[in-house]
Amino acid sequence: MSFKDVVTNMNFARWIIVIGGVGSLALCASGWSLYSKRAEREAALAPDARVERSVRSIQSLGKQYTKLKKDLGGENLRGQDDMATYLATRAVDARVALGSVISTPQNPPYEVQKGVFDYKYGIKPQPQSASTDKGQPRDRIVNYFYKLESDSRRVRVTFIHMWQDQKLKEWEVGNDQWKWEAAVTTRERDESKAK
Amino acid sequence: MARSCGIRIGPRRFELVVLDGSAKKQRMTAFRTGEFPQGGDDPTADAVAVLKEALREHKVPPDATAIAIDSGLAAFRTLKLPALDESKIEEVLKFEVESQLPQWSIDDVVVDFIVLDKTDNETNLLVTAVPKAALQRELDVCSRAGIEPQEAELEATAMVNAALSADICHVDNAQVLVHIGEASTAVVVMDGGKVRSMRAIHIGALTHEPNAAPADAEGVPLEPLTAEASAEDAQRRLEQAVSRIRRELGRTLSGARTANPIEAVYVCGWELPDLVGSTLLDIPVYELDVFEEDSGQPAQGVAPLVVAYGVALRMLGGGTLRTSLRREELRFTGAFERLELPIAVAVLTLITGLAIFNIFEFKRADKLDGDLHAWLQSNRNFLLTDLSNPKNTKAGSLEGAPPELEKFVQETALSDAKKPENGVTSQYTRAEQLAQIELRLKNEILKLNKELGTGGEIAQPQSALEALTLVMATIDEFKGDLGRIGVRDAKANYSGGRSGSREFVEVTLDLSFFKDESHLAATQAHDQLKRELEAKPWVLEVKTRQLTPFPDNTGVYTNGFAVSCDLSKVERKAEVGS
């Protein structure tokens, strides 16, 4: 029977069956899709379900973001290139007043674990002549170390050596002027350098 | 290869022919003649049983079977109509022929027609009318026997189709085709290969016998024989019947107005004496043999099979006359056709139900979408400053967010009508928008943590400053017991950081213990300091060196007093705001 014969033999009831059948399939698919979406949304909107949990999480994340943003506003060290400036500026801060310092990066950065590197910088006071170098007050030195750590969450003072320059006996008390050297370390992930 | 079956059903007998092949070339694969039992309590049931057996025996195809019924059941009329196409003729036929069938209600008959000739102005029709009840009876017998005939026609038209396929009727001559049935004889005048006239004589091969048809189709009662009639009477009545048939045929021959000379009379059906092989008005009478040589027909007795053959041939697509008595409520309906109306109603009901379901689901989904929108609006109000409300001076909890994130959050709170067409949220559903806000916030937080160096996954090294401060704080804490302690040299160094290795800070001090009482008291102070430090949870180890007393015994001093500190064990208060 050719297609033409089939079309010729069609009557109203058969057209309804054909068109209705196709329409039913389409409506079945559409209805199933709508039902699935509706059921999913109902489940998501139920008390303590996905939507509620998500909104709570967003609220918490929003607060966390704001706090971190503020912390970053107080973060004074951005990137490793800034370290020398960072160390130098803290040394001349009004509450430190140590004068110039020399910072020496210790290359290469030390790979603590895969992709994680310790960048270490040695710090010394600017050399002065022996006659003028009497050391520096202990409180200013310690203030300097404190400021280095408080002004950046990424900096740690990992080496301190303070000693009195005066040639004193062990039972003699010095004048609280100290010579010092230190080192700071920042630890960062850098996958590009990972071995 | 196609297969078809033709059955002639008469009052007393049936013939069955099964053909395999095509309209042009076919082979008779089965044939059967049978008698319906007479005189039983239920003659119809008896007929059904016999027919059923025959159908089963010959494996008759149920979907390609048609029947021919007794021509004596029909009334034949001629009708002239204006030149119309066949569909129009179908529409007006019953109305036009009603007046010619006063014996019946037009609604109680099925009518069919054959176009005899057609001009530009006129169409000449031969109309056949058969009572629906008579046709229904035959169809019921077939149904009960297990088949549903697709078509039904008269013996006369089936005979014409058989004769035409056998090329007996030519364009340059005329013939008379005769089918002898049990109670009637169909006579068809063919002229130039076309039907000229058709009628039924209500005398058949068994008219002379008891239980023959009590009346003809038009209700004229025939004289029945009683059971006491003698064999001689029966023979005499047979001869009378034959004589009457010959007379009627003679009338037909003399009254026929054909354009071509009638060259012969062809007879099929029941065999009667003194007919085939004789002449009628000098016109020879032959047996109607429509079968090709060796096409499966029996060697003898083929005449009764002609009508059944013509019916089967028509089912293979052959035959010129396409008459159909299965019309109106008697129309053939296959199993699907009977069901198509209920199925159509069911489909309509189904589609209506599905449409309603879709509408309901859409509305429910829409409502839920509105609920999600409300959540997104609350979310926006919490995160960002609500600029739409001038009275609201409270800042949102999300400050300093990137502009694209703020824009995204703002747009999620807009209604669909107010959203820009290609906005940043256009590619997300409302649920996805919520997930996107969460994801973007997490990403921003990750970036901030990375900038701050507090990604959480990388622990910064322990602070030498903190360790030194803790040791000095311990000395200060117990200064009342320890006395004066001088620090001459202080060193703190962080160690560790390698995978698996322990991190700690080693604080090394050069100390002098001042005790005016004696150097022993100073030694005790040293030991106490050691103990106090060792008691601290963040102290791993305290290594001491030799103590050397002052020359004046007012104290002792030591170099290299080493305290190993693990700052991860220091108790820390929770950071406010975390």
Tab-separated table of N, CA, C and O in Angstrom, chain B residues 362-441:
chain	number	residue	atom	x	y	z
B	362	PHE	N	2.267	23.501	34.805
B	362	PHE	CA	2.881	24.772	34.456
B	362	PHE	C	2.558	25.824	35.516
B	362	PHE	O	3.440	26.568	35.958
B	363	LYS	N	1.287	25.834	35.925
B	363	LYS	CA	0.887	26.833	36.926
B	363	LYS	C	1.591	26.572	38.259
B	363	LYS	O	2.051	27.507	38.930
B	364	ARG	N	1.698	25.290	38.620
B	364	ARG	CA	2.376	24.979	39.885
B	364	ARG	C	3.856	25.350	39.812
B	364	ARG	O	4.427	25.881	40.762
B	365	ALA	N	4.462	25.017	38.668
B	365	ALA	CA	5.876	25.372	38.503
B	365	ALA	C	6.060	26.883	38.535
B	365	ALA	O	7.040	27.394	39.081
B	366	ASP	N	5.096	27.586	37.959
B	366	ASP	CA	5.163	29.045	37.942
B	366	ASP	C	5.099	29.603	39.358
B	366	ASP	O	5.822	30.534	39.729
B	367	LYS	N	4.229	29.022	40.156
B	367	LYS	CA	4.087	29.482	41.542
B	367	LYS	C	5.384	29.243	42.316
B	367	LYS	O	5.853	30.086	43.062
B	368	LEU	N	5.962	28.057	42.098
B	368	LEU	CA	7.218	27.749	42.777
B	368	LEU	C	8.331	28.693	42.307
B	368	LEU	O	9.202	29.074	43.086
B	369	ASP	N	8.271	29.043	41.050
B	369	ASP	CA	9.235	29.989	40.522
B	369	ASP	C	9.100	31.337	41.243
B	369	ASP	O	10.091	32.013	41.527
B	370	GLY	N	7.857	31.696	41.534
B	370	GLY	CA	7.624	32.918	42.290
B	370	GLY	C	8.211	32.836	43.691
B	370	GLY	O	8.776	33.810	44.208
B	371	ASP	N	8.095	31.653	44.312
B	371	ASP	CA	8.691	31.469	45.647
B	371	ASP	C	10.208	31.630	45.580
B	371	ASP	O	10.834	32.251	46.443
B	372	LEU	N	10.790	31.045	44.531
B	372	LEU	CA	12.244	31.178	44.356
B	372	LEU	C	12.627	32.635	44.178
B	372	LEU	O	13.653	33.093	44.683
B	373	HIS	N	11.785	33.339	43.433
B	373	HIS	CA	12.050	34.758	43.209
B	373	HIS	C	12.062	35.503	44.537
B	373	HIS	O	12.910	36.382	44.775
B	374	ALA	N	11.122	35.147	45.415
B	374	ALA	CA	11.070	35.797	46.728
B	374	ALA	C	12.357	35.531	47.510
B	374	ALA	O	12.905	36.427	48.155
B	375	TRP	N	12.851	34.310	47.415
B	375	TRP	CA	14.119	33.990	48.090
B	375	TRP	C	15.258	34.834	47.525
B	375	TRP	O	16.116	35.330	48.255
B	376	LEU	N	15.267	34.972	46.207
B	376	LEU	CA	16.336	35.752	45.573
B	376	LEU	C	16.248	37.217	45.971
B	376	LEU	O	17.274	37.886	46.164
B	377	GLN	N	15.026	37.717	46.120
B	377	GLN	CA	14.875	39.111	46.536
B	377	GLN	C	15.380	39.306	47.963
B	377	GLN	O	16.101	40.269	48.254
B	378	SER	N	15.028	38.358	48.846
B	378	SER	CA	15.520	38.447	50.223
B	378	SER	C	17.037	38.382	50.244
B	378	SER	O	17.707	39.090	50.998
B	379	ASN	N	17.551	37.504	49.411
B	379	ASN	CA	18.995	37.353	49.297
B	379	ASN	C	19.642	38.684	48.911
B	379	ASN	O	20.639	39.126	49.492
B	380	ARG	N	19.066	39.312	47.916
B	380	ARG	CA	19.606	40.591	47.449
B	380	ARG	C	19.527	41.630	48.558
B	380	ARG	O	20.468	42.387	48.804
B	381	ASN	N	18.395	41.685	49.236
B	381	ASN	CA	18.220	42.677	50.299
B	381	ASN	C	19.225	42.463	51.419
B	381	ASN	O	19.698	43.412	52.029
B	382	PHE	N	19.556	41.205	51.682
B	382	PHE	CA	20.517	40.920	52.750
B	382	PHE	C	21.923	41.295	52.321
B	382	PHE	O	22.704	41.859	53.088
B	383	LEU	N	22.264	40.974	51.094
B	383	LEU	CA	23.656	41.174	50.638
B	383	LEU	C	23.950	42.627	50.299
B	383	LEU	O	25.030	43.146	50.606
B	384	LEU	N	22.992	43.268	49.622
B	384	LEU	CA	23.274	44.602	49.097
B	384	LEU	C	22.381	45.631	49.761
B	384	LEU	O	21.312	45.298	50.274
B	385	THR	N	22.793	46.858	49.680
B	385	THR	CA	21.963	47.945	50.205
B	385	THR	C	20.738	48.066	49.323
B	385	THR	O	20.849	48.056	48.098
B	386	ASP	N	19.572	48.143	49.949
B	386	ASP	CA	18.332	48.221	49.207
B	386	ASP	C	18.115	49.656	48.761
B	386	ASP	O	17.568	50.489	49.487
B	387	LEU	N	18.592	49.947	47.534
B	387	LEU	CA	18.527	51.327	47.062
B	387	LEU	C	17.115	51.759	46.721
B	387	LEU	O	16.824	52.951	46.624
B	388	SER	N	16.247	50.760	46.510
B	388	SER	CA	14.887	51.118	46.108
B	388	SER	C	14.105	51.713	47.263
B	388	SER	O	13.092	52.379	47.066
B	389	ASN	N	14.557	51.454	48.481
B	389	ASN	CA	13.835	51.960	49.643
B	389	ASN	C	14.642	53.089	50.270
B	389	ASN	O	15.635	52.857	50.958
B	390	PRO	N	14.255	54.350	50.043
B	390	PRO	CA	15.062	55.487	50.538
B	390	PRO	C	15.144	55.533	52.056
B	390	PRO	O	16.058	56.102	52.623
B	391	LYS	N	14.176	54.888	52.710
B	391	LYS	CA	14.197	54.920	54.178
B	391	LYS	C	15.178	53.908	54.745
B	391	LYS	O	15.535	53.953	55.912
B	392	ASN	N	15.593	53.015	53.916
B	392	ASN	CA	16.474	51.955	54.410
B	392	ASN	C	17.912	52.439	54.352
B	392	ASN	O	18.483	52.632	53.289
B	393	THR	N	18.483	52.688	55.490
B	393	THR	CA	19.862	53.179	55.517
B	393	THR	C	20.847	52.081	55.880
B	393	THR	O	22.043	52.300	55.962
B	394	LYS	N	20.326	50.891	56.082
B	394	LYS	CA	21.202	49.805	56.522
B	394	LYS	C	21.980	49.276	55.328
B	394	LYS	O	21.423	48.970	54.270
B	395	ALA	N	23.278	49.164	55.500
B	395	ALA	CA	24.104	48.644	54.414
B	395	ALA	C	23.943	47.140	54.331
B	395	ALA	O	23.659	46.479	55.327
B	396	GLY	N	24.181	46.600	53.134
B	396	GLY	CA	24.102	45.159	52.971
B	396	GLY	C	25.297	44.489	53.623
B	396	GLY	O	26.297	45.132	53.960
B	397	SER	N	25.210	43.172	53.780
B	397	SER	CA	26.297	42.468	54.458
B	397	SER	C	27.451	42.194	53.506
B	397	SER	O	28.516	41.774	53.926
B	398	LEU	N	27.259	42.414	52.225
B	398	LEU	CA	28.320	42.185	51.246
B	398	LEU	C	28.842	43.542	50.821
B	398	LEU	O	28.178	44.297	50.124
B	399	GLU	N	30.065	43.847	51.269
B	399	GLU	CA	30.631	45.142	50.926
B	399	GLU	C	31.849	44.960	50.052
B	399	GLU	O	32.639	44.035	50.264
B	400	GLY	N	32.002	45.858	49.121
B	400	GLY	CA	33.195	45.830	48.272
B	400	GLY	C	33.210	44.695	47.283
B	400	GLY	O	34.279	44.287	46.820
B	401	ALA	N	32.024	44.175	46.950
B	401	ALA	CA	31.988	43.061	45.992
B	401	ALA	C	32.314	43.583	44.600
B	401	ALA	O	32.073	44.747	44.293
B	402	PRO	N	32.853	42.731	43.725
B	402	PRO	CA	33.112	43.173	42.351
B	402	PRO	C	31.817	43.624	41.693
B	402	PRO	O	30.745	43.065	41.970
B	403	PRO	N	31.874	44.617	40.806
B	403	PRO	CA	30.649	45.151	40.196
B	403	PRO	C	29.839	44.077	39.472
B	403	PRO	O	28.606	44.095	39.511
B	404	GLU	N	30.513	43.119	38.813
B	404	GLU	CA	29.749	42.100	38.069
B	404	GLU	C	28.958	41.212	39.026
B	404	GLU	O	27.851	40.779	38.706
B	405	LEU	N	29.526	40.954	40.203
B	405	LEU	CA	28.792	40.150	41.175
B	405	LEU	C	27.593	40.918	41.710
B	405	LEU	O	26.487	40.384	41.851
B	406	GLU	N	27.812	42.184	41.998
B	406	GLU	CA	26.703	43.022	42.479
B	406	GLU	C	25.602	43.097	41.437
B	406	GLU	O	24.416	43.009	41.748
B	407	LYS	N	26.020	43.272	40.189
B	407	LYS	CA	25.040	43.364	39.105
B	407	LYS	C	24.252	42.075	39.000
B	407	LYS	O	23.027	42.083	38.808
B	408	PHE	N	24.947	40.957	39.132
B	408	PHE	CA	24.281	39.659	39.049
B	408	PHE	C	23.243	39.525	40.149
B	408	PHE	O	22.099	39.126	39.911
B	409	VAL	N	23.647	39.883	41.381
B	409	VAL	CA	22.730	39.749	42.509
B	409	VAL	C	21.528	40.667	42.334
B	409	VAL	O	20.385	40.286	42.615
B	410	GLN	N	21.783	41.899	41.861
B	410	GLN	CA	20.671	42.837	41.642
B	410	GLN	C	19.694	42.293	40.617
B	410	GLN	O	18.468	42.355	40.779
B	411	GLU	N	20.230	41.735	39.555
B	411	GLU	CA	19.371	41.273	38.466
B	411	GLU	C	18.544	40.064	38.873
B	411	GLU	O	17.428	39.869	38.364
B	412	THR	N	19.075	39.247	39.785
B	412	THR	CA	18.304	38.068	40.188
B	412	THR	C	17.030	38.475	40.909
B	412	THR	O	16.061	37.714	40.926
B	413	ALA	N	17.031	39.662	41.516
B	413	ALA	CA	15.871	40.090	42.286
B	413	ALA	C	14.820	40.764	41.424
B	413	ALA	O	13.729	41.067	41.902
B	414	LEU	N	15.139	41.001	40.159
B	414	LEU	CA	14.170	41.664	39.295
B	414	LEU	C	13.135	40.665	38.803
B	414	LEU	O	13.433	39.484	38.630
B	415	SER	N	11.923	41.172	38.539
B	415	SER	CA	10.907	40.311	37.948
B	415	SER	C	11.273	40.079	36.483
B	415	SER	O	12.078	40.818	35.905
B	416	ASP	N	10.666	39.065	35.891
B	416	ASP	CA	11.004	38.719	34.498
B	416	ASP	C	10.717	39.878	33.560
B	416	ASP	O	11.439	40.105	32.591
B	417	ALA	N	9.695	40.637	33.871
B	417	ALA	CA	9.326	41.742	32.976
B	417	ALA	C	10.368	42.853	33.005
B	417	ALA	O	10.593	43.536	32.008
B	418	LYS	N	11.023	43.005	34.149
B	418	LYS	CA	11.967	44.126	34.285
B	418	LYS	C	13.385	43.726	33.940
B	418	LYS	O	14.261	44.571	33.836
B	419	LYS	N	13.614	42.431	33.785
B	419	LYS	CA	14.982	41.985	33.501
B	419	LYS	C	15.361	42.378	32.093
B	419	LYS	O	14.545	42.287	31.169
B	420	PRO	N	16.630	42.789	31.900
B	420	PRO	CA	17.067	43.073	30.526
B	420	PRO	C	17.106	41.787	29.712
B	420	PRO	O	17.331	40.709	30.249
B	421	GLU	N	16.900	41.955	28.408
B	421	GLU	CA	16.739	40.771	27.560
B	421	GLU	C	17.996	39.897	27.535
B	421	GLU	O	17.918	38.679	27.604
B	422	ASN	N	19.132	40.498	27.413
B	422	ASN	CA	20.377	39.729	27.385
B	422	ASN	C	21.185	39.992	28.643
B	422	ASN	O	22.393	40.180	28.593
B	423	GLY	N	20.474	39.995	29.756
B	423	GLY	CA	21.128	40.284	31.019
B	423	GLY	C	22.061	39.162	31.449
B	423	GLY	O	22.093	38.078	30.855
B	424	VAL	N	22.788	39.401	32.521
B	424	VAL	CA	23.775	38.413	32.985
B	424	VAL	C	23.102	37.168	33.542
B	424	VAL	O	23.728	36.118	33.659
B	425	THR	N	21.815	37.290	33.904
B	425	THR	CA	21.124	36.132	34.479
B	425	THR	C	20.255	35.416	33.459
B	425	THR	O	19.582	34.448	33.782
B	426	SER	N	20.260	35.886	32.215
B	426	SER	CA	19.290	35.376	31.246
B	426	SER	C	19.508	33.905	30.941
B	426	SER	O	18.581	33.188	30.576
B	427	GLN	N	20.737	33.425	31.097
B	427	GLN	CA	20.987	32.034	30.731
B	427	GLN	C	20.764	31.073	31.889
B	427	GLN	O	20.992	29.872	31.746
B	428	TYR	N	20.337	31.579	33.051
B	428	TYR	CA	20.154	30.709	34.205
B	428	TYR	C	18.701	30.702	34.654
B	428	TYR	O	18.014	31.712	34.578
B	429	THR	N	18.261	29.541	35.160
B	429	THR	CA	16.959	29.502	35.837
B	429	THR	C	17.144	30.125	37.217
B	429	THR	O	18.270	30.378	37.645
B	430	ARG	N	16.044	30.341	37.922
B	430	ARG	CA	16.157	30.991	39.226
B	430	ARG	C	16.958	30.132	40.200
B	430	ARG	O	17.786	30.639	40.970
B	431	ALA	N	16.751	28.830	40.155
B	431	ALA	CA	17.522	27.950	41.041
B	431	ALA	C	19.008	28.028	40.693
B	431	ALA	O	19.871	28.051	41.579
B	432	GLU	N	19.282	28.095	39.416
B	432	GLU	CA	20.685	28.185	38.986
B	432	GLU	C	21.282	29.528	39.369
B	432	GLU	O	22.471	29.629	39.647
B	433	GLN	N	20.463	30.569	39.377
B	433	GLN	CA	20.972	31.890	39.776
B	433	GLN	C	21.441	31.849	41.225
B	433	GLN	O	22.490	32.399	41.567
B	434	LEU	N	20.651	31.183	42.070
B	434	LEU	CA	21.034	31.065	43.480
B	434	LEU	C	22.358	30.314	43.606
B	434	LEU	O	23.269	30.726	44.341
B	435	ALA	N	22.479	29.232	42.881
B	435	ALA	CA	23.714	28.444	42.924
B	435	ALA	C	24.883	29.262	42.392
B	435	ALA	O	25.999	29.170	42.903
B	436	GLN	N	24.616	30.086	41.382
B	436	GLN	CA	25.675	30.913	40.798
B	436	GLN	C	26.178	31.950	41.798
B	436	GLN	O	27.383	32.203	41.884
B	437	ILE	N	25.246	32.542	42.547
B	437	ILE	CA	25.664	33.544	43.537
B	437	ILE	C	26.591	32.871	44.546
B	437	ILE	O	27.652	33.414	44.894
B	438	GLU	N	26.202	31.693	45.000
B	438	GLU	CA	27.016	30.982	45.981
B	438	GLU	C	28.388	30.658	45.400
B	438	GLU	O	29.423	30.880	46.046
B	439	LEU	N	28.391	30.180	44.173
B	439	LEU	CA	29.648	29.789	43.543
B	439	LEU	C	30.558	30.998	43.352
B	439	LEU	O	31.760	30.942	43.648
B	440	ARG	N	29.977	32.089	42.886
B	440	ARG	CA	30.800	33.285	42.632
B	440	ARG	C	31.364	33.848	43.922
B	440	ARG	O	32.501	34.309	43.970
B	441	LEU	N	30.549	33.811	44.974
B	441	LEU	CA	31.056	34.290	46.261
B	441	LEU	C	32.216	33.418	46.732
B	441	LEU	O	33.234	33.932	47.225
